[in-house]
Amino acid sequence: MAEPGFVRRYLFSLDHKVIGIQYLVLSMFMALCGGAFMVLMRMNLAWPGVKWPLLGALFPHAMQSGIMKPEFYLSLVTMHGTVMIFFVISLALASGIANFIIPLQIGARDMAFPVLNMLSFWTVVPACIVLLSSFAVDGGAPAAGWTAYPPLSAVRTAVPGSLWGQTLWIVAMALFIISFTMGGINFITTILEERAQGMSLFRMPLTIWSYLISSALGLMAFPALFAAVVLLLCDRHFGTSFYLPSGLFFGKKLLPNTGGTPLLWQHLFWFLGHPEVYVLAMPAWGIVLDLFPVFTRRPVFGYRINVYCFYAIAVLSLMVWGHHMYVSGMSPYAGELFSLATLAITIPSAVLGVNMLASLWGGAIRFRLPMMFAIGSLVMFGSGGFGGMFLGNATSDIQLHDTYFVVGHFHLMIGGVTLLATFAALHYWYPRMFGRMMDETLGRIHFWLTFPVFYLIFVLMHFDGLAGMPRRYYSWEKYDFLAGVRGHQVWISLLAFLLGAAQLLFVYNFFHSIRKGRPAEPNPWDATTLEWQPETSQVYRWPYDYSVPGAATDFTPQNTK
Amino acid sequence: MTNANKGGRAVALAVWLLAAAVVMLAFSRRWLPALASDHGAGVDRMLHFTMLTAGILIVVCHGALGYMLWRFGGRERAGFRPVSERSQRRWSLAAAVFMALVAEGGVLAVGLPVWAQYFGSSAPANALTIEVTAEQFAWNVRYAGPDGVFGRTDPKFYTLDNPVGVDPADPRGRDDIVALNVLHAVAGRPVRIRLRAKDVVHSFFLPNFRVKQDAVPGMTIEFWFTPTREGRFELACAQLCGFGHYEMKGILIVQSPEEFRKWFEEQSRG
Ligand code: HEM
Ligand SMILES: [Cu+2]
Ligand SMILES: [Cu+2]
């Protein structure tokens, strides 16, 4: 057979490794967009109403004469949130790295359905294009938040972004869900069907376990959002009233709708929205739990218990969506049940956290970059989790709901835990991807500008939230009760710019090292898992045989008898 | 090996310093807005309980993590002693039991009684009822007037002059007092809010009162609280409702009974 040409090899490739890297590159591009939106937001929050003539030239409409319009701020919030969750973290961690690593770690040739795999990537590309192009349509990008609550998102005159931008948001989400579903089916089938001889389920690395369970969770949760956006589309364009009750009054006009309820959307959205957090966090935990043994030279602590925790968290996470709705008008009795269910999740989460910590005990810790980022991810997990104790509890959530406490909390969890785990994973598997190492010095600078800075930014936001600072605000100038914390905004913004700039270092390092990096050894981290053992067809042991007494080396690969 | 450990102690130090920063920030000022409601003391108790337990956990966990990084960083070889299945199970059990006590115990013992008081009970008979109808980007306020009964409303009567749609044919509505963005209440007298919305979801947030409730079109949501002291307090919208969300500010004026009566009579006459 002839060598595949460039198009077959790099564009419409069926090779899971190439597709994984395609996902990663796309997610990096989207991260630059999401980061740019963040910079614009933070500029306005630190210096509200200030003129930025250069930006005025760039966005003649949204920043007329250089001053940001409130509706443009809302578009930025919405686009930042949507892009970061669905098109950065999901693409990088739950699609990109999964694609690359699943077949390699279980000793499969490729994904179970390579064509489906290619299709899923090429479905998400148009989703990105559709979403970003919403800046160019009449009314601008969607502005109802990443949660898109109707009627704001359903009535086209409710906010400029709801004119056309919201429709594009719906189309982008639908495409994304289709793509994500194809990916999930592929991951699950591959893990269940394509494992090498001897790779029993309980010999799989925890990374694989986490992808198996989180993919199943995604498949259960995403259909709810798909249904929700289809109904929203109908309400917007075909005169239905799923989310619209009677008596709505816009622009001096009574709308003809009758019979719907805005709460239906909230239930459907959060039925996905909460599990989605775990769809993203679980792979991060799996990766952290797998990297610790490599860089401590000790087996992971509580292997089976961690798997059961994954299961418990996945099941519980489908029953806690109501904690986003304590003050939504939902029945207060439901609020009590959701409180208890939510705090039940802290139990397996705490077990995971303790097991991560305990995995370090007695090790010979090697502070290489993957390890440093994995430790950073653990720190975010701990602190973010403790913030969750406030928000999961209906009583304290009365005060904290929709304040910056929430913004700080979810950034630590779905921002910090997942982002740092992604960096850990990329540094770790880079040599397997490109046969070279990423630059260590640049990497360390990037780590030190990312981990503590990220932590400080979002810890500060927690405290602003305690002071009552509401989120999705264009400015807080009008409120005296916030006089004491308004001053933080400049600090947060400066730190955020530093953080944003540091990410450029990573992108540079990633692309630069493809050609210029130090050539890597075949098993640069002395790891046991199959991706570092060429041509394996038979597995004899679990992946955590480090420092086995009497063994020749301090690691015994899975394919060693 | 020394190379591998480069930066290890720095990571340990960073972990400790970040925990120290959290603690310092926590004590650097009073973060919660000054309290002005009855049930709010219960909310604050819940918040303080969680701050304390989460704070201790943050210090202990960061401390332990930093210690391990410091102690085990760059060692030549890992300890050989394998951890037995039993001690793995024990540690997990300990973590589970501890978390169950702190988190679920906190909800059950400290949280839910307050929640039940706030949401689960109906307002006392002497409560002052205020109807608040949110719209982009204002709070329409209505009192029942001297007859103590609200007039019937219907969206079809919405006009600029009749923002809450009081039925002109209903005699009980003639004396209703309608105001914009300013609520009056009495210190010590419970307030019952009847919350509605005309267009999108808003949220009625009184930071000093530990009160937050979404206003949802199509629903009338009732809840109550008791102001404990006089003053002017800010009302903010806490649910994204459009480009004016950040400006949707109201004022709650808590007065003495005499001042309130005077204001009420003025309005009724006017
Ligand atoms: C680089 C550092 C980042 C900074 C400084 C930052 C900052 C912000 C700010 C200021 C907001 C607006 C809050 C508001 O007005 O309510 C926001 C919202 C949000 N961010 Fe980030 N962000 C960062 C990274 C991320 C990452 C990595 C994620 C990934 C999950 C993320 C997800 C979100 C989401 C989901 C929202 C909510 C959007 C909404 O309210 O609809 N952010 N962020
Ligand atoms: Cu949730
Ligand atoms: Cu609002």
Coordinates of C-alpha atoms in Angstrom, one line a residue, chain A residues 70-71 74 78 143-145 147 149-152 155 157-160 245-250 252 254 260-263 266 296-298 300-305 326-333 335-336 339-347 350-351 354-355 357-358 360-368 371-372 375 378-379 382-383 385-387 389-390 392-403 440 444 447-448 451-452 455-456 459-460 463-464 466-476 478-485 488 547-549 551 553-554, chain B residues 1 3-12 14-15 18-19 21-23 25-27 29 31-33 39 42-43 46-47 50-54 57-58 61-62 64-65 67-83 85 87-93 95-97 99-100 102-104 106-108 110-116 118-120 135-137 154-156 158-160 197-201 203 205-219 221 234-250:
Chain A
P70 CA -21.9 46.2 29.3
E71 CA -23.5 43.8 26.8
L74 CA -21.6 39.7 29.1
T78 CA -20.4 33.8 28.2
A143 CA -24.6 37.0 26.4
A144 CA -26.7 34.9 28.7
G145 CA -23.8 33.2 30.5
T147 CA -25.5 28.5 31.7
Y149 CA -30.8 30.6 31.4
P150 CA -34.1 31.3 29.6
P151 CA -36.0 33.6 29.2
L152 CA -32.9 35.7 28.8
V155 CA -36.4 35.7 24.0
T157 CA -34.9 40.8 22.4
A158 CA -34.0 40.1 26.0
V159 CA -30.3 41.0 25.5
P160 CA -28.4 41.8 22.2
P245 CA -44.6 31.1 30.9
S246 CA -47.5 33.3 30.2
G247 CA -47.3 37.0 31.0
L248 CA -43.8 37.7 29.7
F249 CA -43.5 41.4 29.0
F250 CA -40.7 42.7 26.8
K252 CA -43.9 47.2 26.0
L254 CA -46.9 41.0 26.0
G260 CA -43.7 26.8 30.1
T261 CA -41.3 27.3 33.0
P262 CA -37.8 28.6 33.1
L263 CA -36.9 26.1 35.8
Q266 CA -32.2 24.8 34.9
T296 CA 7.8 8.6 44.0
R297 CA 8.8 5.0 42.9
R298 CA 6.1 3.6 45.1
V300 CA -0.3 3.9 44.3
F301 CA -2.1 4.0 47.6
G302 CA -5.5 2.3 47.6
Y303 CA -5.8 1.2 44.0
R304 CA -9.1 -0.6 44.2
I305 CA -10.5 1.9 46.6
Y326 CA -31.1 26.1 46.1
V327 CA -32.5 29.6 45.7
S328 CA -34.0 29.2 42.2
G329 CA -37.6 28.7 43.5
M330 CA -37.3 24.9 43.6
S331 CA -39.0 23.3 46.6
P332 CA -37.0 23.9 49.8
Y333 CA -37.4 20.2 50.6
G335 CA -33.0 21.7 48.6
E336 CA -32.5 19.6 51.8
S339 CA -27.6 19.2 50.3
L340 CA -27.3 15.8 51.8
A341 CA -26.5 14.2 48.5
T342 CA -24.0 16.8 47.6
L343 CA -22.1 16.5 50.8
A344 CA -22.2 12.8 50.4
I345 CA -19.9 13.3 47.4
T346 CA -17.3 14.9 49.6
I347 CA -16.9 11.5 51.2
A350 CA -12.0 13.0 50.6
V351 CA -10.9 9.4 50.3
V354 CA -6.2 11.2 51.2
N355 CA -5.1 8.4 48.9
L357 CA -1.5 12.3 49.7
A358 CA -0.7 8.8 51.1
L360 CA 3.6 10.3 48.5
W361 CA 4.4 8.7 51.8
G362 CA 7.8 6.9 51.9
G363 CA 8.5 7.7 48.3
A364 CA 11.6 8.9 46.6
I365 CA 10.0 12.0 45.1
R366 CA 11.5 13.3 41.9
F367 CA 10.5 16.8 41.1
R368 CA 10.3 16.6 37.4
M371 CA 5.2 15.7 39.1
M372 CA 5.2 19.3 39.9
I375 CA 1.2 18.2 42.9
L378 CA -3.7 18.0 44.1
V379 CA -3.4 21.3 45.9
G382 CA -8.0 20.1 48.1
S383 CA -8.7 23.8 48.3
G385 CA -13.0 20.8 47.5
F386 CA -13.1 22.7 50.8
G387 CA -14.8 25.5 49.0
M389 CA -18.4 22.4 51.5
F390 CA -19.7 25.9 51.6
G392 CA -23.0 22.2 48.7
N393 CA -24.6 23.3 52.0
A394 CA -27.9 25.0 51.1
T395 CA -27.8 27.2 54.2
S396 CA -24.4 28.8 53.5
D397 CA -25.2 28.8 49.8
I398 CA -28.0 31.3 50.3
Q399 CA -25.3 33.9 50.9
L400 CA -22.7 32.7 48.4
H401 CA -24.8 31.6 45.4
D402 CA -24.0 33.7 42.3
T403 CA -21.2 35.6 44.0
E440 CA 12.9 22.0 31.4
R444 CA 9.8 25.5 35.3
F447 CA 5.1 26.2 36.4
W448 CA 6.1 28.9 38.9
F451 CA 0.6 27.3 40.0
P452 CA 0.9 30.0 42.8
Y455 CA -4.1 29.8 43.3
L456 CA -3.9 33.3 44.6
V459 CA -8.5 32.3 46.5
L460 CA -8.9 36.1 46.5
F463 CA -13.1 36.2 49.8
D464 CA -14.7 38.8 47.6
L466 CA -17.8 36.2 51.2
A467 CA -18.2 40.0 51.1
G468 CA -21.1 39.5 48.8
M469 CA -19.7 40.5 45.4
P470 CA -22.1 39.3 42.7
R471 CA -20.8 37.6 39.6
R472 CA -21.4 38.6 36.0
Y473 CA -21.2 42.2 36.9
Y474 CA -19.8 44.7 34.5
S475 CA -18.8 46.9 37.5
W476 CA -19.5 47.3 41.2
K478 CA -22.8 51.5 42.4
Y479 CA -22.6 49.4 45.6
D480 CA -21.4 50.8 48.9
F481 CA -21.3 47.5 50.6
L482 CA -18.5 46.4 48.2
A483 CA -16.4 49.5 48.7
G484 CA -13.9 47.5 50.8
V485 CA -13.2 44.8 48.2
H488 CA -8.8 43.9 44.9
S547 CA 10.6 -0.6 44.0
V548 CA 9.6 -4.3 44.2
P549 CA 12.0 -5.9 46.7
A551 CA 13.8 -6.8 41.4
T553 CA 15.4 -2.2 38.6
D554 CA 13.1 0.0 40.7
Chain B
M1 CA 19.3 12.7 41.7
N3 CA 19.0 17.4 39.7
A4 CA 15.7 15.5 40.0
N5 CA 15.1 17.2 43.4
K6 CA 15.8 20.7 42.1
G7 CA 12.9 22.8 43.2
G8 CA 11.4 20.2 45.5
R9 CA 11.9 22.2 48.7
A10 CA 10.6 25.2 46.9
V11 CA 7.4 23.4 46.0
A12 CA 7.0 22.4 49.7
A14 CA 5.1 27.3 48.2
V15 CA 2.5 24.9 49.4
L18 CA -0.2 29.5 50.0
A19 CA -1.9 28.0 53.0
A21 CA -1.8 33.3 52.6
V22 CA -5.3 31.8 52.9
V23 CA -5.2 32.1 56.7
L25 CA -6.5 36.7 54.1
A26 CA -9.2 35.1 56.2
F27 CA -8.2 37.1 59.3
R29 CA -10.7 41.9 57.8
W31 CA -15.5 39.6 55.2
L32 CA -19.2 39.1 55.7
P33 CA -21.3 42.3 55.3
H39 CA -32.2 34.1 60.6
G42 CA -28.0 31.1 61.7
V43 CA -26.6 31.4 58.2
M46 CA -23.2 27.8 59.2
L47 CA -20.6 29.9 57.4
T50 CA -17.5 25.7 57.6
M51 CA -14.8 28.4 57.6
L52 CA -13.4 26.9 60.8
T53 CA -13.5 23.2 59.7
A54 CA -12.4 24.0 56.1
L57 CA -8.4 21.1 56.9
I58 CA -6.6 23.5 54.6
C61 CA -3.6 19.1 54.4
H62 CA -1.2 21.8 53.1
A64 CA 1.1 17.4 55.5
L65 CA 1.7 17.7 51.8
Y67 CA 6.0 18.0 54.9
M68 CA 6.1 15.0 52.6
L69 CA 7.5 16.9 49.8
W70 CA 10.2 18.3 52.0
R71 CA 11.0 15.0 53.7
F72 CA 10.8 12.6 50.8
G73 CA 12.0 14.8 48.0
G74 CA 15.1 13.6 46.2
R75 CA 15.6 10.5 48.3
E76 CA 17.8 7.9 46.5
R77 CA 15.4 5.0 46.9
A78 CA 11.8 4.6 48.0
G79 CA 10.9 2.8 51.2
F80 CA 10.4 -0.9 50.6
R81 CA 7.7 -1.6 53.1
P82 CA 4.6 -2.2 51.1
V83 CA 1.4 -0.8 52.5
E85 CA -4.5 -3.8 52.0
S87 CA -4.1 -0.2 56.4
Q88 CA -5.2 1.2 53.0
R89 CA -8.8 0.4 53.9
R90 CA -8.3 1.9 57.3
W91 CA -7.1 5.2 56.1
S92 CA -9.9 5.4 53.6
L93 CA -12.4 4.6 56.2
A95 CA -11.1 9.8 55.8
A96 CA -14.7 8.8 54.9
V97 CA -15.9 8.9 58.5
M99 CA -15.7 13.8 56.2
A100 CA -19.1 12.4 56.9
V102 CA -17.8 17.3 59.2
A103 CA -19.8 17.8 56.1
E104 CA -23.0 15.8 56.6
G106 CA -22.6 20.3 59.6
V107 CA -25.6 20.2 57.3
L108 CA -27.8 18.2 59.6
V110 CA -26.0 23.4 61.9
G111 CA -27.5 24.0 58.5
L112 CA -30.9 22.4 58.0
P113 CA -32.5 23.9 61.1
V114 CA -31.7 27.4 59.8
W115 CA -32.8 26.4 56.3
A116 CA -36.1 25.1 57.7
Y118 CA -35.9 30.4 56.6
F119 CA -37.8 28.4 54.0
G120 CA -39.9 25.8 55.8
E135 CA -38.1 43.6 35.6
Q136 CA -35.2 44.6 33.4
F137 CA -33.7 46.6 35.4
D154 CA -52.9 40.7 35.3
P155 CA -50.1 41.1 32.8
K156 CA -52.6 42.5 30.3
Y158 CA -49.0 46.3 32.2
T159 CA -48.3 49.9 31.2
L160 CA -45.7 52.4 32.1
A197 CA -40.7 38.7 37.7
K198 CA -42.0 40.2 34.4
D199 CA -39.4 39.2 31.9
V200 CA -36.3 37.2 32.8
V201 CA -35.0 35.5 35.9
S203 CA -32.5 37.4 42.0
F205 CA -30.2 39.7 47.1
L206 CA -29.9 41.5 50.4
P207 CA -26.3 40.9 51.4
N208 CA -26.7 42.2 54.9
F209 CA -29.8 40.1 55.5
R210 CA -28.4 36.8 54.2
V211 CA -31.4 36.8 51.9
K212 CA -31.2 35.6 48.3
Q213 CA -34.1 34.4 46.2
D214 CA -34.5 34.1 42.4
A215 CA -37.5 35.9 40.9
V216 CA -38.8 33.7 38.2
P217 CA -41.3 34.7 35.6
G218 CA -44.5 32.7 35.9
M219 CA -44.0 32.0 39.6
I221 CA -42.4 32.9 45.4
E234 CA -28.5 47.7 49.5
L235 CA -30.5 45.3 47.3
A236 CA -28.6 43.8 44.4
C237 CA -29.6 41.6 41.6
A238 CA -27.8 38.3 41.8
Q239 CA -29.0 36.6 38.6
L240 CA -27.8 37.6 35.2
C241 CA -30.7 39.4 33.6
G242 CA -29.3 41.5 30.8
F243 CA -26.9 44.4 30.1
G244 CA -28.2 46.4 33.1
H245 CA -27.8 43.5 35.6
Y246 CA -25.0 45.3 37.4
E247 CA -27.1 48.5 37.8
M248 CA -30.2 46.8 39.1
K249 CA -29.9 48.2 42.6
G250 CA -32.5 48.8 45.2

